[in-house]
Amino acid sequence: MEITSYRITPIAFADPPLRAAFGLHAPYALRTIIEIETDAGITGVGETHGGAQVVEDLEAVRDLVIGRDPYQLNALEALIWPSGDHTARTSTPWTGALRSPARTFGAIEVACLDIIGKATGRPVCDLLGGRVRDQVEFSAYLFYKHAGAGGRFGFDMNPAATGGWSAALQQEALDAEALVVQAQAMVAAFGFKSLKLKAGVLPPDEELRTIALLRAAFGPDVPLRLDPNANWSLETSQRCARQLQGVLEYYEDPVDGKAAMAQLARTVDLPLATNMCCVSFEDIVETFQQGSVQIILGDHHFWGGLRATVELARICRVWGIGLSMHSNSHLGISLAAMTHLAAAVPNLTYACDTHYPWQDEELIVGGKLQFQDGALAVPTTPGLGVEIDQTELARMHQQYLDCGLTHRNDEIEMQKIEPGWAAIRPRF
Ligand code: GKR
Ligand code: MG
């Protein structure tokens, strides 16, 4: 089989004004869609991070992809990997310094696995060794936020006119009480059984109060996670840990960097997790030797694809490190890939992160994937099990062109509502 066409389409979709350590989400989130066609008439799809640099990286390997056999992933990886600068890392504040060839190859690999699955009549999880579970559990991802749901019309909608999750999607949530209302709406709509709070936004005591109210509202059987995205000093992290001990399932990236996380690990009795200080295979030795974390949030979008993340899982298993899954704003192609991956990794025992409930738009045929009791059923159809609605893809591409955003910059967005705001870390 031979790859005959390679299409890269940048898209934008409405994203609510969510807050994190880095500032404020823009009214649109950016992603990139990959479509690979073969001479067998089979097309595979993939989804990855968005923006001009991502598109440029994917376009740079066009000649390496065209004419290749999609089954020969090792050869393709060996070609793509050295094509990028090995020492230069693409740095995003929310995930740390990433290897851009890993991201580029990962996106192409997913599309190739979709092709192989369709050609062999097998779901992608079967190509990763087969499912160990039929349902993949996801966690509620809670954000402090401003009013509105993003996009052009988000700020004009009236929350009182809609109900349930649609209202919560619009509603401001800038204190502990409002966050609990958001959590209740999300759990009622999607059935999630664990909760993650995006922290590093409000003064730490308010975030601790939020955790206390969540615990009171949901009880001790609902695991809670807290992620300040390295916006707390070591002292703040230690002080807060004393109150979070016995309450959190894990404490995600309170401080910045492997060394500070290791120092924290020595003084607190809470499992530490990361998607910031260990984001590539090159980080593993130092992270594990220093004892910086007990859990890694894997993500096939930057670890180098689905197969690479399966390899990461085995390394974690050998070292006794737990595995969870990271997410950024994304649509259904990514969610389908995450679900196949989670289905095939025995030691992915934590409910996966997903931003998906925050996205109202979708470009897969049939509309949004549906959670049942906080979980997604692992697809049984060939490939990823999702197809692109070309009309929606074209619309979201136009939205990308019209919105004028070429990369995510939460600091600039924050300055629009708070002039002079700077993304200083640690803030607290
Ligand atoms: O979307 O603001 C956000 C999150 O903070 C995201 O950028 C992070 O990558 O979800 C993330 C995390 O650190 O877990
Ligand atoms: Mg995180």
Coordinates of C-alpha atoms and ligand atoms in Angstrom, one line a residue:
M1 CA 0.0 0.0 0.0
E2 CA 1.3 3.5 -0.8
I3 CA 0.4 6.9 0.6
T4 CA -0.8 9.1 -2.2
S5 CA -2.1 12.2 -0.5
Y6 CA -1.3 14.0 2.8
R7 CA -3.7 16.9 3.8
I8 CA -3.0 19.1 6.8
T9 CA -5.9 21.4 7.8
P10 CA -5.6 23.9 10.7
I11 CA -8.9 24.5 12.5
A12 CA -10.4 26.6 15.2
F13 CA -13.4 25.9 17.4
A14 CA -15.1 27.8 20.3
D15 CA -13.4 27.4 23.6
P16 CA -14.8 29.0 26.8
P17 CA -12.8 31.6 28.8
L18 CA -11.2 29.1 31.1
R19 CA -8.5 30.1 33.5
A20 CA -5.2 28.4 34.2
A21 CA -1.7 29.4 35.5
F22 CA -0.9 30.7 32.0
G23 CA -3.8 33.2 31.8
L24 CA -7.1 32.9 30.0
H25 CA -8.2 30.7 27.1
A26 CA -8.9 32.6 23.9
P27 CA -12.4 32.4 22.4
Y28 CA -11.1 29.8 20.0
A29 CA -8.9 26.7 20.5
L30 CA -6.7 25.6 17.6
R31 CA -6.1 22.1 16.4
T32 CA -4.7 20.5 13.2
I33 CA -6.4 17.7 11.3
I34 CA -4.3 15.2 9.3
E35 CA -5.9 13.1 6.4
I36 CA -3.7 10.5 4.7
E37 CA -5.0 8.8 1.5
T38 CA -3.6 5.6 0.0
D39 CA -3.7 3.9 -3.4
A40 CA -6.0 1.3 -1.8
G41 CA -8.7 4.0 -1.6
I42 CA -8.4 4.0 2.3
T43 CA -8.1 7.3 4.1
G44 CA -6.7 7.6 7.7
V45 CA -7.3 10.6 10.0
G46 CA -5.4 12.2 12.9
E47 CA -5.7 15.3 15.1
T48 CA -3.0 17.1 17.0
H49 CA -2.1 20.5 18.5
G50 CA -2.9 23.6 16.6
G51 CA -1.4 26.7 15.2
A52 CA 1.1 27.8 12.5
Q53 CA 4.2 26.1 13.9
V54 CA 2.4 22.7 14.1
V55 CA 1.3 23.1 10.5
E56 CA 4.8 24.1 9.4
D57 CA 6.3 21.0 11.2
L58 CA 3.8 18.7 9.5
E59 CA 4.3 20.3 6.1
A60 CA 8.1 20.0 6.4
V61 CA 7.8 16.2 6.3
R62 CA 5.4 16.0 3.4
D63 CA 8.0 14.5 1.0
L64 CA 8.9 11.9 3.6
V65 CA 5.3 10.7 3.9
I66 CA 4.1 10.7 0.3
G67 CA 4.9 7.4 -1.5
R68 CA 5.5 5.5 1.9
D69 CA 3.8 2.3 3.0
P70 CA 1.6 3.2 6.0
Y71 CA 2.4 -0.2 7.6
Q72 CA 6.1 0.7 7.7
L73 CA 5.9 3.0 10.8
N74 CA 9.3 2.2 12.1
A75 CA 10.9 3.4 8.9
L76 CA 8.7 6.4 8.7
E77 CA 9.6 7.3 12.3
A78 CA 13.3 6.9 11.6
L79 CA 12.9 9.4 8.7
I80 CA 10.8 11.9 10.5
W81 CA 12.7 11.9 13.8
P82 CA 16.0 13.2 12.5
S83 CA 14.3 15.6 10.1
G84 CA 13.6 18.0 13.1
D85 CA 16.3 19.6 15.1
H86 CA 17.0 17.1 17.9
T87 CA 18.2 19.6 20.4
A88 CA 15.7 22.4 19.8
R89 CA 12.5 21.8 21.7
T90 CA 9.1 23.3 21.0
S91 CA 8.3 24.9 24.3
T92 CA 4.7 25.4 25.4
P93 CA 4.3 26.6 29.0
W94 CA 1.4 24.1 29.6
T95 CA 3.4 21.0 28.8
G96 CA 7.0 22.1 29.2
A97 CA 9.5 21.6 26.4
L98 CA 8.4 19.1 23.8
R99 CA 10.3 17.4 21.0
S100 CA 8.5 18.6 17.9
P101 CA 9.4 15.5 15.8
A102 CA 7.6 13.3 18.4
R103 CA 4.5 15.4 17.9
T104 CA 4.8 15.4 14.1
F105 CA 5.3 11.7 13.9
G106 CA 2.6 11.0 16.5
A107 CA 0.0 12.7 14.4
I108 CA 1.0 10.9 11.3
E109 CA 1.2 7.6 13.1
V110 CA -2.4 7.8 14.3
A111 CA -3.6 8.4 10.7
C112 CA -1.6 5.4 9.5
L113 CA -3.0 3.2 12.3
D114 CA -6.4 4.3 11.2
I115 CA -5.6 3.1 7.7
I116 CA -4.1 -0.2 8.8
G117 CA -7.2 -0.8 11.0
K118 CA -9.5 -0.1 8.1
A119 CA -7.4 -2.3 5.8
T120 CA -7.4 -5.2 8.2
G121 CA -10.9 -4.7 9.6
R122 CA -9.6 -4.2 13.1
P123 CA -10.1 -1.4 15.6
V124 CA -6.9 0.5 16.4
C125 CA -6.7 -0.9 19.9
D126 CA -6.2 -4.3 18.3
L127 CA -3.1 -3.0 16.6
L128 CA -1.8 -2.0 20.0
G129 CA -2.1 -5.4 21.4
G130 CA -5.8 -5.6 22.0
R131 CA -8.2 -4.2 24.5
V132 CA -7.9 -5.0 28.2
R133 CA -11.1 -3.1 28.9
D134 CA -14.3 -2.4 27.0
Q135 CA -15.0 1.0 28.7
V136 CA -12.5 3.8 29.2
E137 CA -13.1 6.0 32.2
F138 CA -12.6 9.8 32.0
S139 CA -12.4 12.4 34.8
A140 CA -14.3 15.6 35.1
Y141 CA -12.0 18.5 34.3
L142 CA -13.0 21.6 36.3
F143 CA -11.9 25.1 35.6
Y144 CA -12.4 28.5 37.2
K145 CA -13.8 30.5 34.3
H146 CA -15.3 33.8 33.2
A147 CA -18.9 34.0 31.8
G148 CA -19.4 32.8 28.3
A149 CA -18.7 29.7 26.2
G150 CA -16.2 31.3 23.8
G151 CA -16.5 31.7 20.0
R152 CA -18.2 34.7 18.4
F153 CA -21.5 34.3 20.2
G154 CA -20.4 32.8 23.5
F155 CA -20.6 36.0 25.5
D156 CA -24.1 36.9 24.2
M157 CA -25.9 33.8 25.4
N158 CA -28.1 33.8 28.4
P159 CA -27.3 30.9 30.8
A160 CA -30.8 31.1 32.3
A161 CA -32.3 30.2 28.9
T162 CA -30.4 26.9 28.8
G163 CA -30.3 24.1 31.3
G164 CA -27.8 21.6 32.8
W165 CA -24.4 21.5 31.3
S166 CA -25.2 24.1 28.6
A167 CA -25.8 26.6 31.4
A168 CA -22.7 25.6 33.3
L169 CA -20.7 25.9 30.1
Q170 CA -21.7 29.6 30.0
Q171 CA -21.6 30.4 33.7
E172 CA -18.9 32.3 35.5
A173 CA -17.1 30.2 38.1
L174 CA -14.6 32.2 40.1
D175 CA -15.0 30.9 43.6
A176 CA -15.3 27.7 45.5
E177 CA -19.1 27.7 45.6
A178 CA -19.5 28.3 41.8
L179 CA -16.9 25.6 41.1
V180 CA -19.0 23.0 43.0
V181 CA -22.1 24.0 40.9
Q182 CA -20.0 23.5 37.8
A183 CA -18.8 20.1 39.1
Q184 CA -22.4 19.0 39.9
A185 CA -23.5 20.0 36.4
M186 CA -20.7 18.2 34.7
V187 CA -21.1 15.0 36.7
A188 CA -24.9 15.1 36.2
A189 CA -24.4 15.4 32.4
F190 CA -21.5 13.0 31.8
G191 CA -21.4 10.7 34.9
F192 CA -17.7 11.3 35.7
K193 CA -16.6 9.5 38.8
S194 CA -13.4 11.5 39.6
L195 CA -12.8 15.2 39.5
K196 CA -9.7 17.2 38.5
L197 CA -9.5 20.9 39.5
K198 CA -7.3 23.2 37.4
A199 CA -5.6 25.3 40.1
G200 CA -2.8 27.9 40.2
V201 CA -5.5 30.5 39.4
L202 CA -7.0 31.9 42.6
P203 CA -5.1 32.4 45.9
P204 CA -4.2 28.9 47.1
D205 CA -6.5 29.1 50.2
E206 CA -9.5 29.6 47.9
E207 CA -8.4 26.6 45.8
L208 CA -8.0 24.5 49.0
R209 CA -11.5 25.7 50.1
T210 CA -12.8 24.5 46.6
I211 CA -11.3 21.1 47.2
A212 CA -12.8 20.9 50.7
L213 CA -16.3 21.9 49.3
L214 CA -15.9 19.3 46.5
R215 CA -15.1 16.7 49.0
A216 CA -18.1 17.7 51.1
A217 CA -20.4 17.7 48.1
F218 CA -19.2 14.4 46.5
G219 CA -18.0 12.4 49.4
P220 CA -14.8 10.4 50.0
D221 CA -15.4 7.9 47.2
V222 CA -15.0 10.4 44.4
P223 CA -11.2 10.8 43.8
L224 CA -10.0 14.4 43.6
R225 CA -7.0 15.8 41.8
L226 CA -5.5 19.3 41.8
D227 CA -3.2 20.7 39.1
P228 CA -1.7 24.2 39.7
N229 CA 0.5 23.9 36.6
A230 CA 3.7 24.7 38.5
N231 CA 2.3 28.0 39.7
W232 CA 3.0 27.4 43.4
S233 CA 6.4 27.8 45.2
L234 CA 7.9 24.9 47.1
E235 CA 6.8 26.5 50.4
T236 CA 3.2 27.0 49.2
S237 CA 3.1 23.4 47.8
Q238 CA 4.3 22.0 51.1
R239 CA 1.9 24.1 53.2
C240 CA -1.0 23.1 50.9
A241 CA 0.0 19.5 50.9
R242 CA -0.6 19.2 54.6
Q243 CA -4.3 20.0 54.0
L244 CA -4.5 17.9 50.9
Q245 CA -3.0 14.8 52.4
G246 CA -5.5 11.9 52.5
V247 CA -7.9 14.0 50.3
L248 CA -6.2 14.0 46.9
E249 CA -5.8 11.0 44.6
Y250 CA -2.7 12.8 43.2
Y251 CA -1.1 16.2 43.3
E252 CA -0.3 17.3 39.8
D253 CA 2.6 19.6 39.0
P254 CA 2.4 22.0 42.0
V255 CA 6.0 23.1 41.5
D256 CA 8.1 23.6 38.5
G257 CA 10.8 21.1 37.3
K258 CA 12.1 17.7 38.2
A259 CA 14.3 18.9 41.0
A260 CA 11.6 20.9 42.8
M261 CA 9.1 18.1 42.4
A262 CA 11.7 15.7 43.9
Q263 CA 12.3 18.0 46.8
L264 CA 8.6 18.2 47.4
A265 CA 8.2 14.4 47.1
R266 CA 10.7 14.0 49.9
T267 CA 8.7 16.1 52.3
V268 CA 5.0 15.3 51.6
D269 CA 2.9 12.3 51.9
L270 CA 0.9 12.6 48.6
P271 CA 1.4 11.0 45.2
L272 CA 2.9 13.5 42.8
A273 CA 2.0 13.5 39.1
T274 CA 3.2 15.4 36.0
N275 CA 2.6 16.4 32.5
M276 CA 5.2 19.1 32.7
C277 CA 8.5 17.9 34.1
C278 CA 8.6 14.6 32.2
V279 CA 7.2 14.9 28.7
S280 CA 9.6 12.9 26.6
F281 CA 11.7 9.7 26.8
E282 CA 14.8 11.9 27.3
D283 CA 13.3 13.1 30.6
I284 CA 12.6 9.7 32.1
V285 CA 16.0 8.7 33.6
E286 CA 16.4 11.9 35.5
T287 CA 12.8 12.0 36.6
F288 CA 12.8 8.5 37.9
Q289 CA 16.2 8.6 39.5
Q290 CA 15.4 11.8 41.4
G291 CA 12.0 10.4 42.4
S292 CA 10.2 13.5 41.1
V293 CA 6.9 11.8 40.6
Q294 CA 4.8 8.7 41.3
I295 CA 2.5 9.2 38.3
I296 CA 3.0 10.3 34.7
L297 CA 0.2 11.7 32.6
G298 CA 1.0 10.3 29.2
D299 CA -0.3 11.9 26.0
H300 CA 0.2 10.4 22.6
H301 CA 0.1 13.8 21.0
F302 CA 3.6 14.6 22.4
W303 CA 5.1 11.3 23.5
G304 CA 5.4 10.2 19.8
G305 CA 2.1 8.5 19.0
L306 CA 0.1 5.6 20.3
R307 CA 2.8 2.9 20.1
A308 CA 5.3 5.2 21.9
T309 CA 2.8 5.7 24.7
V310 CA 2.4 2.0 25.0
E311 CA 6.2 1.8 25.4
L312 CA 6.0 4.6 28.0
A313 CA 3.4 2.5 29.9
R314 CA 5.7 -0.5 30.0
I315 CA 8.6 1.6 31.3
C316 CA 6.3 3.0 34.0
R317 CA 5.2 -0.5 34.9
V318 CA 8.8 -1.7 35.3
W319 CA 9.7 1.3 37.5
G320 CA 6.5 1.1 39.6
I321 CA 5.3 4.5 38.3
G322 CA 1.5 5.0 37.8
L323 CA 0.0 6.2 34.5
S324 CA -2.8 8.6 33.8
M325 CA -3.6 10.6 30.7
H326 CA -3.2 14.3 29.9
S327 CA -5.5 16.4 27.7
N328 CA -5.6 19.8 26.0
S329 CA -8.7 21.3 24.3
H330 CA -9.5 18.7 21.6
L331 CA -12.2 17.2 19.4
G332 CA -13.4 13.7 18.7
I333 CA -10.6 12.3 16.5
S334 CA -8.2 12.8 19.5
L335 CA -10.7 11.5 21.9
A336 CA -11.2 8.3 19.8
A337 CA -7.4 7.8 19.6
M338 CA -7.1 8.4 23.4
T339 CA -9.8 5.8 24.0
H340 CA -8.1 3.1 21.9
L341 CA -4.8 3.8 23.6
A342 CA -6.4 3.6 27.1
A343 CA -8.2 0.4 26.2
A344 CA -4.9 -1.2 25.3
V345 CA -2.7 -0.2 28.3
P346 CA -3.2 -2.5 31.3
N347 CA -1.6 -0.1 33.8
L348 CA -3.5 3.0 32.7
T349 CA -5.5 2.7 35.9
Y350 CA -6.5 6.3 36.5
A351 CA -9.5 7.9 34.8
C352 CA -8.2 9.9 31.8
D353 CA -8.3 13.7 31.6
T354 CA -10.3 15.2 28.8
H355 CA -11.3 18.8 27.9
Y356 CA -14.0 17.4 25.6
P357 CA -17.1 18.6 27.6
W358 CA -15.9 22.2 27.2
Q359 CA -16.1 21.9 23.4
D360 CA -19.5 22.4 21.8
E361 CA -18.4 21.9 18.2
E362 CA -17.5 18.7 16.5
L363 CA -16.3 17.6 13.1
I364 CA -16.8 13.9 13.2
V365 CA -19.8 12.3 11.4
G366 CA -22.7 11.8 13.9
G367 CA -21.6 14.7 16.2
K368 CA -20.1 14.5 19.6
L369 CA -19.0 11.2 21.2
Q370 CA -21.2 10.4 24.2
F371 CA -20.0 9.5 27.6
Q372 CA -22.1 6.9 29.6
D373 CA -21.5 6.9 33.3
G374 CA -18.2 8.9 32.8
A375 CA -16.8 6.4 30.3
L376 CA -16.6 5.8 26.6
A377 CA -17.2 2.5 25.0
V378 CA -14.1 1.3 23.1
P379 CA -15.0 1.2 19.4
T380 CA -15.3 -2.1 17.7
T381 CA -15.4 -0.9 14.1
P382 CA -12.3 -0.8 11.9
G383 CA -9.6 1.9 12.5
L384 CA -10.3 4.7 14.9
G385 CA -14.1 4.4 14.4
V386 CA -14.6 8.0 13.4
E387 CA -15.0 9.8 10.1
I388 CA -14.6 13.4 9.2
D389 CA -17.7 15.5 8.2
Q390 CA -16.0 17.5 5.4
T391 CA -18.5 20.3 5.7
E392 CA -17.7 20.8 9.3
L393 CA -14.0 20.5 8.6
A394 CA -14.2 23.3 6.0
R395 CA -16.2 25.4 8.4
M396 CA -13.7 25.1 11.2
H397 CA -10.9 25.8 8.8
Q398 CA -12.6 29.0 7.8
Q399 CA -13.0 29.8 11.4
Y400 CA -9.3 29.3 11.9
L401 CA -8.6 31.8 9.1
D402 CA -11.2 34.3 10.3
C403 CA -10.3 34.2 14.0
G404 CA -6.8 35.4 13.3
L405 CA -5.2 33.3 16.0
T406 CA -2.0 31.5 14.9
H407 CA -0.9 30.1 18.3
R408 CA -2.2 29.9 21.9
N409 CA -1.3 32.8 24.1
D410 CA -3.2 32.8 27.3
E411 CA -1.2 35.7 28.7
I412 CA -2.4 38.1 25.9
E413 CA -6.0 36.9 26.4
M414 CA -5.7 37.6 30.1
Q415 CA -4.4 41.1 29.5
K416 CA -7.5 41.9 27.6
I417 CA -9.5 41.6 30.8
E418 CA -6.7 42.6 33.2
P419 CA -4.3 45.1 31.5
G420 CA -0.7 44.5 32.6
W421 CA -1.3 40.9 33.8
A422 CA 1.9 38.9 33.4
A423 CA 2.2 35.1 33.4
I424 CA 4.7 35.0 36.3
R425 CA 5.4 31.5 37.7
P426 CA 5.2 30.7 40.5
R427 CA 2.6 33.3 41.3
F428 CA 1.8 32.0 44.7
Ligands
GKR1 O1 -6.2 24.0 29.0 O2 -5.5 25.6 30.4 C1 -5.5 24.4 30.0 C2 -4.7 23.4 30.7 O3 -4.0 24.0 31.7 C3 -3.8 22.7 29.7 O4 -3.1 23.6 28.9 C4 -2.8 21.8 30.4 O5 -1.9 21.2 29.4 O6 -4.6 20.3 30.8 C5 -3.3 20.6 31.1 C6 -2.6 20.1 32.2 O7 -1.6 20.6 32.7 O8 -3.1 19.1 32.8
MG2 MG -1.5 18.9 34.2

